[in-house]
Short mmCIF file of C-alpha atoms and ligand atoms in Angstrom, two decimals:
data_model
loop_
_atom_site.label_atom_id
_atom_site.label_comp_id
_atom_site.label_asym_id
_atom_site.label_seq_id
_atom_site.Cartn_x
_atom_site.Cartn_y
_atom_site.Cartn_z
CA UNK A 253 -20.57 8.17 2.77
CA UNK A 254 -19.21 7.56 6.43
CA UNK A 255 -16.13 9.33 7.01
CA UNK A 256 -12.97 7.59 8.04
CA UNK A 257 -12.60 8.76 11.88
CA UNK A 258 -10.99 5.88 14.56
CA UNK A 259 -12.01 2.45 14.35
CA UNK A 260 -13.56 2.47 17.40
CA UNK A 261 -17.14 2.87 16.19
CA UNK A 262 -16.71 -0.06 14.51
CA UNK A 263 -15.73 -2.61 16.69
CA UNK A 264 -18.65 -1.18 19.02
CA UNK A 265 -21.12 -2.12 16.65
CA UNK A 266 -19.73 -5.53 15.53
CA UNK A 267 -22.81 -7.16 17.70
CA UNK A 268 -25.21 -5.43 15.83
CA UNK A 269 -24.18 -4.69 12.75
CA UNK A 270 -22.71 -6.58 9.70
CA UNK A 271 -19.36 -5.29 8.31
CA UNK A 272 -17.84 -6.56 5.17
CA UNK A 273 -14.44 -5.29 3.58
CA UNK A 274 -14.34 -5.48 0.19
CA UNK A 275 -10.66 -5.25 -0.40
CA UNK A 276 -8.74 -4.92 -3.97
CA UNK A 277 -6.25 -2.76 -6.13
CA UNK A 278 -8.35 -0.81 -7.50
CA UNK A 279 -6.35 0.28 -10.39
CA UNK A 280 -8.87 1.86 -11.21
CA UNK A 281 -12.61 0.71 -9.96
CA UNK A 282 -15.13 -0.78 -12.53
CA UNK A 283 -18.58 -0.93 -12.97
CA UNK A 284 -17.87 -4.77 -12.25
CA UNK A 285 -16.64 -3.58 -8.64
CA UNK A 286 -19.16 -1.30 -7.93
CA UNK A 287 -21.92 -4.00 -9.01
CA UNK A 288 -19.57 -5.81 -5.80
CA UNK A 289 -20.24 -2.99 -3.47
CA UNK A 290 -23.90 -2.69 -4.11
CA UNK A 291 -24.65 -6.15 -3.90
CA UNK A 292 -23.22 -6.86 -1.19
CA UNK A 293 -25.07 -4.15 0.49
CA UNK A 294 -27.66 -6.00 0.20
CA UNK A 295 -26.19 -8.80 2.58
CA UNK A 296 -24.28 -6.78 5.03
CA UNK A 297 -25.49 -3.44 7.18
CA UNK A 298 -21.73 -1.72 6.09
CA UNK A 299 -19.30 -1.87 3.75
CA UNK A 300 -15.79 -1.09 3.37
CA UNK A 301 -14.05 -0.46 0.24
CA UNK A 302 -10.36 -0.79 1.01
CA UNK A 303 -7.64 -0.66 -1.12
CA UNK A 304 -4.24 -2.86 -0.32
CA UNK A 305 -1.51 -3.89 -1.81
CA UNK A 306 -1.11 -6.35 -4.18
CA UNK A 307 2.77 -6.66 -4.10
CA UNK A 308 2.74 -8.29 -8.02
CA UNK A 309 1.19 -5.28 -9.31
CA UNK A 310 2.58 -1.81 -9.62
CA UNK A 311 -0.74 1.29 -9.86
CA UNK A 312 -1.02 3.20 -13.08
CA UNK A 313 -2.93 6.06 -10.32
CA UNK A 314 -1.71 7.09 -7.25
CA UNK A 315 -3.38 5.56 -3.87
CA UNK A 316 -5.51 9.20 -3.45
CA UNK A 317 -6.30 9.22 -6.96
CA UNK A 318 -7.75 5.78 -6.38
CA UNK A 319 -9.19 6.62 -3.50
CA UNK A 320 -10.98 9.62 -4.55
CA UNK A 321 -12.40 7.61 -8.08
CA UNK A 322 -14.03 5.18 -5.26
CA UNK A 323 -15.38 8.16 -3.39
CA UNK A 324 -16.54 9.81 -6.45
CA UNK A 325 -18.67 6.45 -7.15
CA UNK A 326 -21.10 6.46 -4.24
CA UNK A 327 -23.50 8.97 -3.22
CA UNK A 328 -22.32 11.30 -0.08
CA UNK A 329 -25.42 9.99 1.29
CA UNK A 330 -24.68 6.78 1.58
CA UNK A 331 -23.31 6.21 4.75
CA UNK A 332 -23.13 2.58 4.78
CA UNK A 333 -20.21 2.69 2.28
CA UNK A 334 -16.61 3.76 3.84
CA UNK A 335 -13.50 4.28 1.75
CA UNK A 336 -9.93 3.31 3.13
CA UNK A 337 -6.46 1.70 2.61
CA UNK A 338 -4.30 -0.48 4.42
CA UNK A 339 -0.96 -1.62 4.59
CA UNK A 340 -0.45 -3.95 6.86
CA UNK A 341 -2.27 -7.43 6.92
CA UNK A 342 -5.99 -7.28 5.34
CA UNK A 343 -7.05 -9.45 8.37
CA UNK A 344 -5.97 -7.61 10.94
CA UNK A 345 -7.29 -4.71 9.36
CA UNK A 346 -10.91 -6.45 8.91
CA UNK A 347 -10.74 -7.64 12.48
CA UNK A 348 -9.92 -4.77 13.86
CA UNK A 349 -12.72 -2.43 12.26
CA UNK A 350 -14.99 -5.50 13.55
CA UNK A 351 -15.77 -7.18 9.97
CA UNK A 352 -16.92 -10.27 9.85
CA UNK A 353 -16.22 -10.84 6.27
CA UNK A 354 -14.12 -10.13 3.15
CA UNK A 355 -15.83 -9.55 0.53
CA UNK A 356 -14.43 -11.00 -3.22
CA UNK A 357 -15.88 -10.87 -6.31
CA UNK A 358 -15.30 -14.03 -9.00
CA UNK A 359 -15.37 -13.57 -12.52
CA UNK A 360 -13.93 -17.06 -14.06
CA UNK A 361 -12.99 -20.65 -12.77
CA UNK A 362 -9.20 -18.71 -13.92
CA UNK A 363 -9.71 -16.46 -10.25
CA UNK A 364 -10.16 -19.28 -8.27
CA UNK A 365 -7.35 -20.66 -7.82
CA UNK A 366 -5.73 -17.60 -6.37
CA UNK A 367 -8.92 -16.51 -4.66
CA UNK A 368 -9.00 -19.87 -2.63
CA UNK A 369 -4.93 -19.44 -1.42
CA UNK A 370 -6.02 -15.76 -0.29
CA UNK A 371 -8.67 -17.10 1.42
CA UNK A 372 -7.38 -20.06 2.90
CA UNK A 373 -4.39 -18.20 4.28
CA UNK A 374 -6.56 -15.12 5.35
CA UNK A 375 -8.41 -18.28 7.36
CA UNK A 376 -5.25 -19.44 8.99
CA UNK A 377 -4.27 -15.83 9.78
CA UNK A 378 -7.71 -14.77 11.48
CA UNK A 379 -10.19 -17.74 11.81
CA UNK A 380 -12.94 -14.52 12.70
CA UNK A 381 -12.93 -13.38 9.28
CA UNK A 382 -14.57 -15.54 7.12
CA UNK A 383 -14.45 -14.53 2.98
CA UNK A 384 -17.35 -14.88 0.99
CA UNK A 385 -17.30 -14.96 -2.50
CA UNK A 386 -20.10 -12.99 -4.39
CA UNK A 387 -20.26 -14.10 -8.58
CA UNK A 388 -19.67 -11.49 -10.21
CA UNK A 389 -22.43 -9.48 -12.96
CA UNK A 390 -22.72 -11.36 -16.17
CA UNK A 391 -22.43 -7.76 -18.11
CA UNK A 392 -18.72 -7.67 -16.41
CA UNK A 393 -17.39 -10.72 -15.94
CA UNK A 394 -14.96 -10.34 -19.50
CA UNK A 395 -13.09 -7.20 -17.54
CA UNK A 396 -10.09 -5.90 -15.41
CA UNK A 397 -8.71 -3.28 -14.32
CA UNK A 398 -5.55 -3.97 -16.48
CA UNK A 399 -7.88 -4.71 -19.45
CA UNK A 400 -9.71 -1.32 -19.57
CA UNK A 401 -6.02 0.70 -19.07
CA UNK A 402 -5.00 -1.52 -21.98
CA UNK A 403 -8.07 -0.48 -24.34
CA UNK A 404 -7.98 3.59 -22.87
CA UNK A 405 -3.80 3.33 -23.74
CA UNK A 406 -4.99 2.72 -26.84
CA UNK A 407 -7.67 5.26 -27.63
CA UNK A 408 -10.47 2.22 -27.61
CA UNK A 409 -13.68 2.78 -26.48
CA UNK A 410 -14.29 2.19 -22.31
CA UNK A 411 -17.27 4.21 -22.03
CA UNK A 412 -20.00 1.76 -19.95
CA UNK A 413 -17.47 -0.18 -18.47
CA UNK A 414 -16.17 2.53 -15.92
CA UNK A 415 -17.81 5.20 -14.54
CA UNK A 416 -17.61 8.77 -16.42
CA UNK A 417 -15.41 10.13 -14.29
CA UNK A 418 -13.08 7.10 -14.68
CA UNK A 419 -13.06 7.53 -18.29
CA UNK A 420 -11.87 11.23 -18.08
CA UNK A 421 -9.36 10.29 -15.72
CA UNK A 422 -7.90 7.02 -17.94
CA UNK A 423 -7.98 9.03 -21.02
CA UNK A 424 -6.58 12.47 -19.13
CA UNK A 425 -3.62 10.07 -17.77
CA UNK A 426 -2.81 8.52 -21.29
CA UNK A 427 -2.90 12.00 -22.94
CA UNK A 428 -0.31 13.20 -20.64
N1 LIG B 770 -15.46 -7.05 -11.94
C1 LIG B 770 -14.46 -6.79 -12.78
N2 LIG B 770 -13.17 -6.99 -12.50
C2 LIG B 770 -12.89 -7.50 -11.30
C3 LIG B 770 -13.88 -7.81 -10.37
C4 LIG B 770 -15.22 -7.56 -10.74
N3 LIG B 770 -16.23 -7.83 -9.94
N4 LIG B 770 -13.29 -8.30 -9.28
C5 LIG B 770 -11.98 -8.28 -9.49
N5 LIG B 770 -11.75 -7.80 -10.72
C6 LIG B 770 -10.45 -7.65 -11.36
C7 LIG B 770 -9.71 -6.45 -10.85
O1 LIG B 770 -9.97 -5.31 -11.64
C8 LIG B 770 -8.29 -6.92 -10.96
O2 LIG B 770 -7.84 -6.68 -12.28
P1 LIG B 770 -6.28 -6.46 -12.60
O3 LIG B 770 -5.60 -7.75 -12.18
O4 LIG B 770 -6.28 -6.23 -14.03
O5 LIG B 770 -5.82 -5.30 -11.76
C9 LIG B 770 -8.37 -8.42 -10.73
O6 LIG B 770 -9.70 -8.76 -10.96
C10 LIG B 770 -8.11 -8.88 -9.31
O7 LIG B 770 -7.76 -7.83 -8.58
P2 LIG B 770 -8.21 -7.35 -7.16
O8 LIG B 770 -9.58 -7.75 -6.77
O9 LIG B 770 -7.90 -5.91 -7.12
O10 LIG B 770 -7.29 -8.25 -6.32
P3 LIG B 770 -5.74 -8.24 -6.24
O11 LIG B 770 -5.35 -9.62 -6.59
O12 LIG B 770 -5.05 -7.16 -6.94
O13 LIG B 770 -5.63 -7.90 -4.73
C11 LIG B 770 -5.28 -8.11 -2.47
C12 LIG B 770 -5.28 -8.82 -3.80
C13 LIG B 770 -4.83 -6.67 -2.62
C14 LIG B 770 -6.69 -8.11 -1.91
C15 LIG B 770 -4.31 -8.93 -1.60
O14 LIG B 770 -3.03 -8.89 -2.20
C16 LIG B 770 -4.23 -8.42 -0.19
O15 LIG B 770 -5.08 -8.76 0.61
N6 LIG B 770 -3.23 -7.58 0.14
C17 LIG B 770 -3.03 -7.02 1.46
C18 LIG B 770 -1.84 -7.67 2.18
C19 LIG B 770 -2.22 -9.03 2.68
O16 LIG B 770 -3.04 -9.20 3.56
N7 LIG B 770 -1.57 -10.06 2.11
C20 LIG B 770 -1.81 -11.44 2.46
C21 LIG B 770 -2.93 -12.01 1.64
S1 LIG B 770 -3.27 -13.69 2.11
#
């Protein structure tokens, strides 16, 4: 996984080279995000996971505890697949690493609403960015983020839905 360095290399490469952000909470990642990440991978050259702030919601993990759950998703290897944050603007952010594209997932007609305000304003902010919305996998569409940290509160079963180090760290937080 590529390192996060300057963003220069980036923006040198936006001729060549696809970049997508795929920007969310993260609260923590799902197998429904990471069936995102991979499929878009298969439309863009690079991919950056990035987590921002969703001022409605306050994080059950800490930003490097979410960040490091993302890490601990992709192979090392992969070096298509960067892991960041940001706090100001998502637009800026995307144009300035030389994206082209956010990247959202879209599990009901419930998201769309709010998905097509984000997008229209992320338009009128930054007409270079364009967002593109991928459907998300059948097998996931029924979950969240909030849903799974309801069910591990609980002592229910989230095994398949998150990665296995996910589930150690849901039920190691609600144990504590
Ligand atoms: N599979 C399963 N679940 C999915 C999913 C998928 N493929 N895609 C999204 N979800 C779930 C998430 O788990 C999340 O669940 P939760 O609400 O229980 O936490 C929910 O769908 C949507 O969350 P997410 O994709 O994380 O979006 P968000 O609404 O929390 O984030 C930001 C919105 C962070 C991208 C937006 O606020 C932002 O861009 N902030 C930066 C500041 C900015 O630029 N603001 C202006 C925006 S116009």
């Amino acid at each position: 996984m590529a390192e996060e360095k300057s963003y220069e290399p980036f923006v040198q490469d936006k001729v060549s080279q696809k970049i997508a952000v795929y920007p969310g909470t993260f609260d923590p990642i799902t197998m429904g995000h990471i069936d995102i990440v991979n499929r878009s991978l298969e439309i863009f050259d690079q991919v950056i996971i990035v987590i921002a702030n969703n001022p409605a919601k306050a994080a059950l993990f800490a930003l490097e505890e979410r960040l490091q759950m993302i890490r601990d998703c992709f192979p090392l290897t992969e070096k298509r697949i960067t892991v960041s944050y940001v706090e100001g603007l998502l637009v800026d952010y995307a144009y300035k690493r030389g994206a082209t594209a956010i990247v959202r997932g879209l599990r009901a007609v419930s998201d769309f609403e709010y998905e097509f305000q984000l997008a229209l304003m992320n338009r009128r902010l930054e007409k270079e960015v364009e967002t593109v919305f991928l459907m998300t996998g059948l097998r996931w569409i029924y979950i969240s983020s909030s849903i799974i940290k309801d069910v591990a509160r609980h002592g229910g079963d989230i095994s398949g839905l998150v990665p296995d180090h996910v589930c150690e760290k849901l039920r190691h937080k609600f144990m504590s």
